[in-house]
Amino acid sequence: MDCVQRELAPKLSAVGEARHWAVARCADALDEGGRQVLELLISEVVANAVLHGRGRVMVAVGCVPGEVVVAVDDDSPDPPQVKTVGVEATGGRGVALVEALA
Protein backbone atom coordinates (compact mmCIF):
# COMPACT_ATOMS: atom_id res chain seq x y z
CA MET A 1 0.00 0.00 0.00
CA ASP A 2 1.46 3.34 -1.04
CA CYS A 3 1.10 6.16 1.46
CA VAL A 4 1.08 9.85 0.61
CA GLN A 5 1.90 12.43 3.24
CA ARG A 6 1.14 16.06 3.74
CA GLU A 7 2.37 18.68 6.17
CA LEU A 8 -0.27 20.87 7.78
CA ALA A 9 -0.06 24.05 9.78
CA PRO A 10 -0.54 23.48 13.51
CA LYS A 11 -3.89 25.27 13.66
CA LEU A 12 -7.50 24.10 13.88
CA SER A 13 -8.15 24.70 10.19
CA ALA A 14 -5.82 21.73 9.60
CA VAL A 15 -8.56 19.40 10.87
CA GLY A 16 -10.94 20.12 7.99
CA GLU A 17 -8.09 20.24 5.50
CA ALA A 18 -6.87 16.78 6.57
CA ARG A 19 -10.39 15.36 6.57
CA HIS A 20 -11.18 16.54 3.04
CA TRP A 21 -7.78 15.48 1.72
CA ALA A 22 -7.94 11.97 3.21
CA VAL A 23 -11.52 11.33 2.06
CA ALA A 24 -10.66 12.52 -1.46
CA ARG A 25 -7.62 10.20 -1.53
CA CYS A 26 -9.57 7.16 -0.31
CA ALA A 27 -13.13 7.72 -1.56
CA ASP A 28 -12.97 4.84 -4.05
CA ALA A 29 -11.58 2.42 -1.47
CA LEU A 30 -14.39 2.79 1.09
CA ASP A 31 -18.14 2.51 1.31
CA GLU A 32 -20.18 5.33 2.87
CA GLY A 33 -19.81 3.94 6.40
CA GLY A 34 -16.06 3.62 5.98
CA ARG A 35 -15.82 7.18 4.73
CA GLN A 36 -17.74 8.43 7.76
CA VAL A 37 -15.44 6.56 10.14
CA LEU A 38 -12.40 7.94 8.30
CA GLU A 39 -13.78 11.49 8.58
CA LEU A 40 -14.41 11.11 12.30
CA LEU A 41 -11.11 9.47 13.19
CA ILE A 42 -8.81 11.66 11.12
CA SER A 43 -10.58 14.70 12.57
CA GLU A 44 -9.93 13.40 16.08
CA VAL A 45 -6.25 12.58 15.61
CA VAL A 46 -5.39 15.78 13.73
CA ALA A 47 -7.25 17.87 16.33
CA ASN A 48 -5.32 16.04 19.04
CA ALA A 49 -2.01 16.85 17.30
CA VAL A 50 -2.98 20.50 16.89
CA LEU A 51 -4.31 20.99 20.42
CA HIS A 52 -1.89 18.84 22.42
CA GLY A 53 1.17 18.41 20.21
CA ARG A 54 3.93 20.73 19.18
CA GLY A 55 5.11 22.15 15.90
CA ARG A 56 4.25 20.85 12.47
CA VAL A 57 1.56 18.23 11.87
CA MET A 58 2.32 15.48 9.36
CA VAL A 59 -0.49 13.30 8.01
CA ALA A 60 0.10 10.17 5.94
CA VAL A 61 -2.71 8.26 4.22
CA GLY A 62 -2.68 5.02 2.29
CA CYS A 63 -5.65 3.05 1.02
CA VAL A 64 -6.67 -0.06 -0.86
CA PRO A 65 -10.24 -1.31 -1.26
CA GLY A 66 -11.72 -1.80 2.20
CA GLU A 67 -8.63 -0.67 4.11
CA VAL A 68 -7.15 2.69 5.07
CA VAL A 69 -3.99 3.47 7.02
CA VAL A 70 -3.60 6.91 8.59
CA ALA A 71 -0.60 8.17 10.52
CA VAL A 72 -0.45 11.56 12.23
CA ASP A 73 2.70 12.95 13.77
CA ASP A 74 3.77 16.17 15.45
CA ASP A 75 6.96 17.28 17.17
CA SER A 76 5.87 16.37 20.71
CA PRO A 77 7.71 13.44 22.30
CA ASP A 78 4.60 12.54 24.32
CA PRO A 79 2.28 9.86 22.89
CA PRO A 80 -1.51 10.33 22.87
CA GLN A 81 -3.25 8.98 25.96
CA VAL A 82 -6.72 7.65 26.58
CA LYS A 83 -8.54 9.84 29.10
CA THR A 84 -11.30 8.84 31.44
CA VAL A 85 -13.95 11.55 31.31
CA GLY A 86 -17.40 11.92 32.81
CA VAL A 87 -20.58 11.69 30.76
CA GLU A 88 -21.00 15.47 30.85
CA ALA A 89 -17.51 16.25 29.51
CA THR A 90 -17.46 17.97 26.13
CA GLY A 91 -14.09 16.55 25.07
CA GLY A 92 -11.42 14.02 25.90
CA ARG A 93 -12.80 11.03 23.98
CA GLY A 94 -10.77 11.22 20.76
CA VAL A 95 -8.16 8.56 21.51
CA ALA A 96 -10.86 6.25 22.92
CA LEU A 97 -12.84 6.67 19.68
CA VAL A 98 -9.78 5.74 17.66
CA GLU A 99 -9.23 2.65 19.82
CA ALA A 100 -12.85 1.61 19.43
CA LEU A 101 -13.33 2.26 15.70
CA ALA A 102 -9.95 1.86 14.01
JSON list of N, CA, C and O in Angstrom, two decimals, residues 56-100:
[
{"chain": "A", "resi": 56, "resn": "ARG", "atom": "N", "xyz": [4.91, 21.26, 13.70]},
{"chain": "A", "resi": 56, "resn": "ARG", "atom": "CA", "xyz": [4.25, 20.85, 12.47]},
{"chain": "A", "resi": 56, "resn": "ARG", "atom": "C", "xyz": [3.39, 19.60, 12.69]},
{"chain": "A", "resi": 56, "resn": "ARG", "atom": "O", "xyz": [3.63, 18.82, 13.60]},
{"chain": "A", "resi": 57, "resn": "VAL", "atom": "N", "xyz": [2.42, 19.42, 11.84]},
{"chain": "A", "resi": 57, "resn": "VAL", "atom": "CA", "xyz": [1.56, 18.23, 11.87]},
{"chain": "A", "resi": 57, "resn": "VAL", "atom": "C", "xyz": [1.73, 17.53, 10.53]},
{"chain": "A", "resi": 57, "resn": "VAL", "atom": "O", "xyz": [1.49, 18.12, 9.48]},
{"chain": "A", "resi": 58, "resn": "MET", "atom": "N", "xyz": [2.16, 16.29, 10.57]},
{"chain": "A", "resi": 58, "resn": "MET", "atom": "CA", "xyz": [2.32, 15.48, 9.36]},
{"chain": "A", "resi": 58, "resn": "MET", "atom": "C", "xyz": [1.22, 14.43, 9.34]},
{"chain": "A", "resi": 58, "resn": "MET", "atom": "O", "xyz": [0.97, 13.76, 10.34]},
{"chain": "A", "resi": 59, "resn": "VAL", "atom": "N", "xyz": [0.56, 14.29, 8.18]},
{"chain": "A", "resi": 59, "resn": "VAL", "atom": "CA", "xyz": [-0.49, 13.30, 8.01]},
{"chain": "A", "resi": 59, "resn": "VAL", "atom": "C", "xyz": [-0.10, 12.43, 6.83]},
{"chain": "A", "resi": 59, "resn": "VAL", "atom": "O", "xyz": [0.26, 12.93, 5.77]},
{"chain": "A", "resi": 60, "resn": "ALA", "atom": "N", "xyz": [-0.15, 11.12, 7.02]},
{"chain": "A", "resi": 60, "resn": "ALA", "atom": "CA", "xyz": [0.10, 10.17, 5.94]},
{"chain": "A", "resi": 60, "resn": "ALA", "atom": "C", "xyz": [-1.14, 9.30, 5.77]},
{"chain": "A", "resi": 60, "resn": "ALA", "atom": "O", "xyz": [-1.76, 8.89, 6.76]},
{"chain": "A", "resi": 61, "resn": "VAL", "atom": "N", "xyz": [-1.52, 9.06, 4.51]},
{"chain": "A", "resi": 61, "resn": "VAL", "atom": "CA", "xyz": [-2.71, 8.26, 4.22]},
{"chain": "A", "resi": 61, "resn": "VAL", "atom": "C", "xyz": [-2.38, 7.27, 3.11]},
{"chain": "A", "resi": 61, "resn": "VAL", "atom": "O", "xyz": [-1.76, 7.63, 2.11]},
{"chain": "A", "resi": 62, "resn": "GLY", "atom": "N", "xyz": [-2.78, 6.04, 3.31]},
{"chain": "A", "resi": 62, "resn": "GLY", "atom": "CA", "xyz": [-2.68, 5.02, 2.29]},
{"chain": "A", "resi": 62, "resn": "GLY", "atom": "C", "xyz": [-3.97, 4.24, 2.26]},
{"chain": "A", "resi": 62, "resn": "GLY", "atom": "O", "xyz": [-4.64, 4.08, 3.29]},
{"chain": "A", "resi": 63, "resn": "CYS", "atom": "N", "xyz": [-4.39, 3.78, 1.08]},
{"chain": "A", "resi": 63, "resn": "CYS", "atom": "CA", "xyz": [-5.65, 3.05, 1.02]},
{"chain": "A", "resi": 63, "resn": "CYS", "atom": "C", "xyz": [-5.64, 2.04, -0.12]},
{"chain": "A", "resi": 63, "resn": "CYS", "atom": "O", "xyz": [-5.01, 2.26, -1.15]},
{"chain": "A", "resi": 64, "resn": "VAL", "atom": "N", "xyz": [-6.33, 0.95, 0.13]},
{"chain": "A", "resi": 64, "resn": "VAL", "atom": "CA", "xyz": [-6.67, -0.06, -0.86]},
{"chain": "A", "resi": 64, "resn": "VAL", "atom": "C", "xyz": [-8.12, -0.40, -0.58]},
{"chain": "A", "resi": 64, "resn": "VAL", "atom": "O", "xyz": [-8.65, -0.06, 0.48]},
{"chain": "A", "resi": 65, "resn": "PRO", "atom": "N", "xyz": [-8.82, -1.03, -1.50]},
{"chain": "A", "resi": 65, "resn": "PRO", "atom": "CA", "xyz": [-10.24, -1.31, -1.26]},
{"chain": "A", "resi": 65, "resn": "PRO", "atom": "C", "xyz": [-10.50, -1.96, 0.11]},
{"chain": "A", "resi": 65, "resn": "PRO", "atom": "O", "xyz": [-9.92, -2.99, 0.44]},
{"chain": "A", "resi": 66, "resn": "GLY", "atom": "N", "xyz": [-11.31, -1.30, 0.90]},
{"chain": "A", "resi": 66, "resn": "GLY", "atom": "CA", "xyz": [-11.72, -1.80, 2.20]},
{"chain": "A", "resi": 66, "resn": "GLY", "atom": "C", "xyz": [-10.75, -1.54, 3.34]},
{"chain": "A", "resi": 66, "resn": "GLY", "atom": "O", "xyz": [-11.00, -1.92, 4.47]},
{"chain": "A", "resi": 67, "resn": "GLU", "atom": "N", "xyz": [-9.62, -0.89, 3.07]},
{"chain": "A", "resi": 67, "resn": "GLU", "atom": "CA", "xyz": [-8.63, -0.67, 4.11]},
{"chain": "A", "resi": 67, "resn": "GLU", "atom": "C", "xyz": [-7.96, 0.70, 3.94]},
{"chain": "A", "resi": 67, "resn": "GLU", "atom": "O", "xyz": [-7.57, 1.07, 2.85]},
{"chain": "A", "resi": 68, "resn": "VAL", "atom": "N", "xyz": [-7.82, 1.40, 5.05]},
{"chain": "A", "resi": 68, "resn": "VAL", "atom": "CA", "xyz": [-7.15, 2.69, 5.07]},
{"chain": "A", "resi": 68, "resn": "VAL", "atom": "C", "xyz": [-6.16, 2.70, 6.23]},
{"chain": "A", "resi": 68, "resn": "VAL", "atom": "O", "xyz": [-6.47, 2.22, 7.31]},
{"chain": "A", "resi": 69, "resn": "VAL", "atom": "N", "xyz": [-4.99, 3.27, 5.97]},
{"chain": "A", "resi": 69, "resn": "VAL", "atom": "CA", "xyz": [-3.99, 3.47, 7.02]},
{"chain": "A", "resi": 69, "resn": "VAL", "atom": "C", "xyz": [-3.76, 4.97, 7.12]},
{"chain": "A", "resi": 69, "resn": "VAL", "atom": "O", "xyz": [-3.54, 5.64, 6.10]},
{"chain": "A", "resi": 70, "resn": "VAL", "atom": "N", "xyz": [-3.84, 5.48, 8.34]},
{"chain": "A", "resi": 70, "resn": "VAL", "atom": "CA", "xyz": [-3.60, 6.91, 8.59]},
{"chain": "A", "resi": 70, "resn": "VAL", "atom": "C", "xyz": [-2.55, 7.01, 9.69]},
{"chain": "A", "resi": 70, "resn": "VAL", "atom": "O", "xyz": [-2.65, 6.32, 10.71]},
{"chain": "A", "resi": 71, "resn": "ALA", "atom": "N", "xyz": [-1.59, 7.87, 9.49]},
{"chain": "A", "resi": 71, "resn": "ALA", "atom": "CA", "xyz": [-0.60, 8.17, 10.52]},
{"chain": "A", "resi": 71, "resn": "ALA", "atom": "C", "xyz": [-0.54, 9.68, 10.68]},
{"chain": "A", "resi": 71, "resn": "ALA", "atom": "O", "xyz": [-0.51, 10.41, 9.70]},
{"chain": "A", "resi": 72, "resn": "VAL", "atom": "N", "xyz": [-0.55, 10.14, 11.93]},
{"chain": "A", "resi": 72, "resn": "VAL", "atom": "CA", "xyz": [-0.45, 11.56, 12.23]},
{"chain": "A", "resi": 72, "resn": "VAL", "atom": "C", "xyz": [0.69, 11.73, 13.21]},
{"chain": "A", "resi": 72, "resn": "VAL", "atom": "O", "xyz": [0.81, 10.99, 14.18]},
{"chain": "A", "resi": 73, "resn": "ASP", "atom": "N", "xyz": [1.53, 12.72, 12.93]},
{"chain": "A", "resi": 73, "resn": "ASP", "atom": "CA", "xyz": [2.70, 12.95, 13.77]},
{"chain": "A", "resi": 73, "resn": "ASP", "atom": "C", "xyz": [2.86, 14.45, 14.00]},
{"chain": "A", "resi": 73, "resn": "ASP", "atom": "O", "xyz": [2.48, 15.26, 13.15]},
{"chain": "A", "resi": 74, "resn": "ASP", "atom": "N", "xyz": [3.40, 14.79, 15.16]},
{"chain": "A", "resi": 74, "resn": "ASP", "atom": "CA", "xyz": [3.77, 16.17, 15.45]},
{"chain": "A", "resi": 74, "resn": "ASP", "atom": "C", "xyz": [5.13, 16.11, 16.15]},
{"chain": "A", "resi": 74, "resn": "ASP", "atom": "O", "xyz": [5.71, 15.04, 16.27]},
{"chain": "A", "resi": 75, "resn": "ASP", "atom": "N", "xyz": [5.63, 17.23, 16.59]},
{"chain": "A", "resi": 75, "resn": "ASP", "atom": "CA", "xyz": [6.96, 17.28, 17.17]},
{"chain": "A", "resi": 75, "resn": "ASP", "atom": "C", "xyz": [7.00, 17.02, 18.68]},
{"chain": "A", "resi": 75, "resn": "ASP", "atom": "O", "xyz": [8.05, 17.13, 19.30]},
{"chain": "A", "resi": 76, "resn": "SER", "atom": "N", "xyz": [5.90, 16.66, 19.28]},
{"chain": "A", "resi": 76, "resn": "SER", "atom": "CA", "xyz": [5.87, 16.37, 20.71]},
{"chain": "A", "resi": 76, "resn": "SER", "atom": "C", "xyz": [6.42, 14.95, 20.95]},
{"chain": "A", "resi": 76, "resn": "SER", "atom": "O", "xyz": [6.07, 14.02, 20.24]},
{"chain": "A", "resi": 77, "resn": "PRO", "atom": "N", "xyz": [7.23, 14.78, 21.98]},
{"chain": "A", "resi": 77, "resn": "PRO", "atom": "CA", "xyz": [7.71, 13.44, 22.30]},
{"chain": "A", "resi": 77, "resn": "PRO", "atom": "C", "xyz": [6.68, 12.60, 23.07]},
{"chain": "A", "resi": 77, "resn": "PRO", "atom": "O", "xyz": [6.86, 11.41, 23.25]},
{"chain": "A", "resi": 78, "resn": "ASP", "atom": "N", "xyz": [5.60, 13.23, 23.50]},
{"chain": "A", "resi": 78, "resn": "ASP", "atom": "CA", "xyz": [4.60, 12.54, 24.32]},
{"chain": "A", "resi": 78, "resn": "ASP", "atom": "C", "xyz": [3.56, 11.85, 23.44]},
{"chain": "A", "resi": 78, "resn": "ASP", "atom": "O", "xyz": [2.97, 12.48, 22.56]},
{"chain": "A", "resi": 79, "resn": "PRO", "atom": "N", "xyz": [3.30, 10.56, 23.68]},
{"chain": "A", "resi": 79, "resn": "PRO", "atom": "CA", "xyz": [2.28, 9.86, 22.89]},
{"chain": "A", "resi": 79, "resn": "PRO", "atom": "C", "xyz": [0.87, 10.24, 23.34]},
{"chain": "A", "resi": 79, "resn": "PRO", "atom": "O", "xyz": [0.67, 10.70, 24.47]},
{"chain": "A", "resi": 80, "resn": "PRO", "atom": "N", "xyz": [-0.13, 10.08, 22.46]},
{"chain": "A", "resi": 80, "resn": "PRO", "atom": "CA", "xyz": [-1.51, 10.33, 22.87]},
{"chain": "A", "resi": 80, "resn": "PRO", "atom": "C", "xyz": [-1.90, 9.36, 24.00]},
{"chain": "A", "resi": 80, "resn": "PRO", "atom": "O", "xyz": [-1.39, 8.25, 24.08]},
{"chain": "A", "resi": 81, "resn": "GLN", "atom": "N", "xyz": [-2.80, 9.82, 24.84]},
{"chain": "A", "resi": 81, "resn": "GLN", "atom": "CA", "xyz": [-3.25, 8.98, 25.96]},
{"chain": "A", "resi": 81, "resn": "GLN", "atom": "C", "xyz": [-4.76, 8.96, 26.03]},
{"chain": "A", "resi": 81, "resn": "GLN", "atom": "O", "xyz": [-5.42, 9.97, 25.80]},
{"chain": "A", "resi": 82, "resn": "VAL", "atom": "N", "xyz": [-5.29, 7.79, 26.36]},
{"chain": "A", "resi": 82, "resn": "VAL", "atom": "CA", "xyz": [-6.72, 7.65, 26.58]},
{"chain": "A", "resi": 82, "resn": "VAL", "atom": "C", "xyz": [-7.07, 8.31, 27.91]},
{"chain": "A", "resi": 82, "resn": "VAL", "atom": "O", "xyz": [-6.41, 8.08, 28.91]},
{"chain": "A", "resi": 83, "resn": "LYS", "atom": "N", "xyz": [-8.09, 9.17, 27.88]},
{"chain": "A", "resi": 83, "resn": "LYS", "atom": "CA", "xyz": [-8.54, 9.84, 29.10]},
{"chain": "A", "resi": 83, "resn": "LYS", "atom": "C", "xyz": [-9.83, 9.20, 29.58]},
{"chain": "A", "resi": 83, "resn": "LYS", "atom": "O", "xyz": [-10.63, 8.71, 28.79]},
{"chain": "A", "resi": 84, "resn": "THR", "atom": "N", "xyz": [-10.03, 9.24, 30.86]},
{"chain": "A", "resi": 84, "resn": "THR", "atom": "CA", "xyz": [-11.30, 8.84, 31.44]},
{"chain": "A", "resi": 84, "resn": "THR", "atom": "C", "xyz": [-12.04, 10.13, 31.76]},
{"chain": "A", "resi": 84, "resn": "THR", "atom": "O", "xyz": [-11.57, 10.94, 32.56]},
{"chain": "A", "resi": 85, "resn": "VAL", "atom": "N", "xyz": [-13.19, 10.32, 31.10]},
{"chain": "A", "resi": 85, "resn": "VAL", "atom": "CA", "xyz": [-13.95, 11.55, 31.31]},
{"chain": "A", "resi": 85, "resn": "VAL", "atom": "C", "xyz": [-15.37, 11.19, 31.71]},
{"chain": "A", "resi": 85, "resn": "VAL", "atom": "O", "xyz": [-15.88, 10.12, 31.40]},
{"chain": "A", "resi": 86, "resn": "GLY", "atom": "N", "xyz": [-16.02, 12.12, 32.40]},
{"chain": "A", "resi": 86, "resn": "GLY", "atom": "CA", "xyz": [-17.40, 11.92, 32.81]},
{"chain": "A", "resi": 86, "resn": "GLY", "atom": "C", "xyz": [-18.36, 12.08, 31.64]},
{"chain": "A", "resi": 86, "resn": "GLY", "atom": "O", "xyz": [-18.00, 12.59, 30.57]},
{"chain": "A", "resi": 87, "resn": "VAL", "atom": "N", "xyz": [-19.59, 11.65, 31.83]},
{"chain": "A", "resi": 87, "resn": "VAL", "atom": "CA", "xyz": [-20.58, 11.69, 30.76]},
{"chain": "A", "resi": 87, "resn": "VAL", "atom": "C", "xyz": [-20.91, 13.12, 30.33]},
{"chain": "A", "resi": 87, "resn": "VAL", "atom": "O", "xyz": [-21.36, 13.33, 29.21]},
{"chain": "A", "resi": 88, "resn": "GLU", "atom": "N", "xyz": [-20.68, 14.09, 31.19]},
{"chain": "A", "resi": 88, "resn": "GLU", "atom": "CA", "xyz": [-21.00, 15.47, 30.85]},
{"chain": "A", "resi": 88, "resn": "GLU", "atom": "C", "xyz": [-19.85, 16.22, 30.20]},
{"chain": "A", "resi": 88, "resn": "GLU", "atom": "O", "xyz": [-20.01, 17.35, 29.75]},
{"chain": "A", "resi": 89, "resn": "ALA", "atom": "N", "xyz": [-18.67, 15.60, 30.11]},
{"chain": "A", "resi": 89, "resn": "ALA", "atom": "CA", "xyz": [-17.51, 16.25, 29.51]},
{"chain": "A", "resi": 89, "resn": "ALA", "atom": "C", "xyz": [-17.76, 16.50, 28.02]},
{"chain": "A", "resi": 89, "resn": "ALA", "atom": "O", "xyz": [-18.38, 15.68, 27.34]},
{"chain": "A", "resi": 90, "resn": "THR", "atom": "N", "xyz": [-17.27, 17.62, 27.54]},
{"chain": "A", "resi": 90, "resn": "THR", "atom": "CA", "xyz": [-17.46, 17.97, 26.13]},
{"chain": "A", "resi": 90, "resn": "THR", "atom": "C", "xyz": [-16.27, 17.58, 25.26]},
{"chain": "A", "resi": 90, "resn": "THR", "atom": "O", "xyz": [-16.28, 17.81, 24.06]},
{"chain": "A", "resi": 91, "resn": "GLY", "atom": "N", "xyz": [-15.26, 16.97, 25.84]},
{"chain": "A", "resi": 91, "resn": "GLY", "atom": "CA", "xyz": [-14.09, 16.55, 25.07]},
{"chain": "A", "resi": 91, "resn": "GLY", "atom": "C", "xyz": [-13.37, 15.44, 25.80]},
{"chain": "A", "resi": 91, "resn": "GLY", "atom": "O", "xyz": [-13.82, 14.95, 26.84]},
{"chain": "A", "resi": 92, "resn": "GLY", "atom": "N", "xyz": [-12.24, 15.03, 25.24]},
{"chain": "A", "resi": 92, "resn": "GLY", "atom": "CA", "xyz": [-11.42, 14.02, 25.90]},
{"chain": "A", "resi": 92, "resn": "GLY", "atom": "C", "xyz": [-11.69, 12.60, 25.48]},
{"chain": "A", "resi": 92, "resn": "GLY", "atom": "O", "xyz": [-11.19, 11.66, 26.11]},
{"chain": "A", "resi": 93, "resn": "ARG", "atom": "N", "xyz": [-12.46, 12.39, 24.41]},
{"chain": "A", "resi": 93, "resn": "ARG", "atom": "CA", "xyz": [-12.80, 11.03, 23.98]},
{"chain": "A", "resi": 93, "resn": "ARG", "atom": "C", "xyz": [-12.15, 10.61, 22.67]},
{"chain": "A", "resi": 93, "resn": "ARG", "atom": "O", "xyz": [-12.38, 9.53, 22.17]},
{"chain": "A", "resi": 94, "resn": "GLY", "atom": "N", "xyz": [-11.32, 11.48, 22.09]},
{"chain": "A", "resi": 94, "resn": "GLY", "atom": "CA", "xyz": [-10.77, 11.22, 20.76]},
{"chain": "A", "resi": 94, "resn": "GLY", "atom": "C", "xyz": [-9.95, 9.94, 20.66]},
{"chain": "A", "resi": 94, "resn": "GLY", "atom": "O", "xyz": [-10.16, 9.13, 19.76]},
{"chain": "A", "resi": 95, "resn": "VAL", "atom": "N", "xyz": [-9.01, 9.74, 21.58]},
{"chain": "A", "resi": 95, "resn": "VAL", "atom": "CA", "xyz": [-8.16, 8.56, 21.51]},
{"chain": "A", "resi": 95, "resn": "VAL", "atom": "C", "xyz": [-9.01, 7.30, 21.77]},
{"chain": "A", "resi": 95, "resn": "VAL", "atom": "O", "xyz": [-8.81, 6.27, 21.14]},
{"chain": "A", "resi": 96, "resn": "ALA", "atom": "N", "xyz": [-9.98, 7.39, 22.66]},
{"chain": "A", "resi": 96, "resn": "ALA", "atom": "CA", "xyz": [-10.86, 6.25, 22.92]},
{"chain": "A", "resi": 96, "resn": "ALA", "atom": "C", "xyz": [-11.68, 5.91, 21.68]},
{"chain": "A", "resi": 96, "resn": "ALA", "atom": "O", "xyz": [-11.90, 4.73, 21.37]},
{"chain": "A", "resi": 97, "resn": "LEU", "atom": "N", "xyz": [-12.12, 6.92, 20.93]},
{"chain": "A", "resi": 97, "resn": "LEU", "atom": "CA", "xyz": [-12.84, 6.67, 19.68]},
{"chain": "A", "resi": 97, "resn": "LEU", "atom": "C", "xyz": [-11.94, 5.96, 18.67]},
{"chain": "A", "resi": 97, "resn": "LEU", "atom": "O", "xyz": [-12.38, 5.02, 17.99]},
{"chain": "A", "resi": 98, "resn": "VAL", "atom": "N", "xyz": [-10.72, 6.39, 18.58]},
{"chain": "A", "resi": 98, "resn": "VAL", "atom": "CA", "xyz": [-9.78, 5.74, 17.66]},
{"chain": "A", "resi": 98, "resn": "VAL", "atom": "C", "xyz": [-9.58, 4.27, 18.06]},
{"chain": "A", "resi": 98, "resn": "VAL", "atom": "O", "xyz": [-9.62, 3.38, 17.21]},
{"chain": "A", "resi": 99, "resn": "GLU", "atom": "N", "xyz": [-9.39, 4.03, 19.36]},
{"chain": "A", "resi": 99, "resn": "GLU", "atom": "CA", "xyz": [-9.23, 2.65, 19.82]},
{"chain": "A", "resi": 99, "resn": "GLU", "atom": "C", "xyz": [-10.45, 1.80, 19.50]},
{"chain": "A", "resi": 99, "resn": "GLU", "atom": "O", "xyz": [-10.34, 0.64, 19.14]},
{"chain": "A", "resi": 100, "resn": "ALA", "atom": "N", "xyz": [-11.62, 2.37, 19.63]},
{"chain": "A", "resi": 100, "resn": "ALA", "atom": "CA", "xyz": [-12.85, 1.61, 19.43]},
{"chain": "A", "resi": 100, "resn": "ALA", "atom": "C", "xyz": [-13.19, 1.37, 17.94]},
{"chain": "A", "resi": 100, "resn": "ALA", "atom": "O", "xyz": [-13.72, 0.32, 17.60]}
]
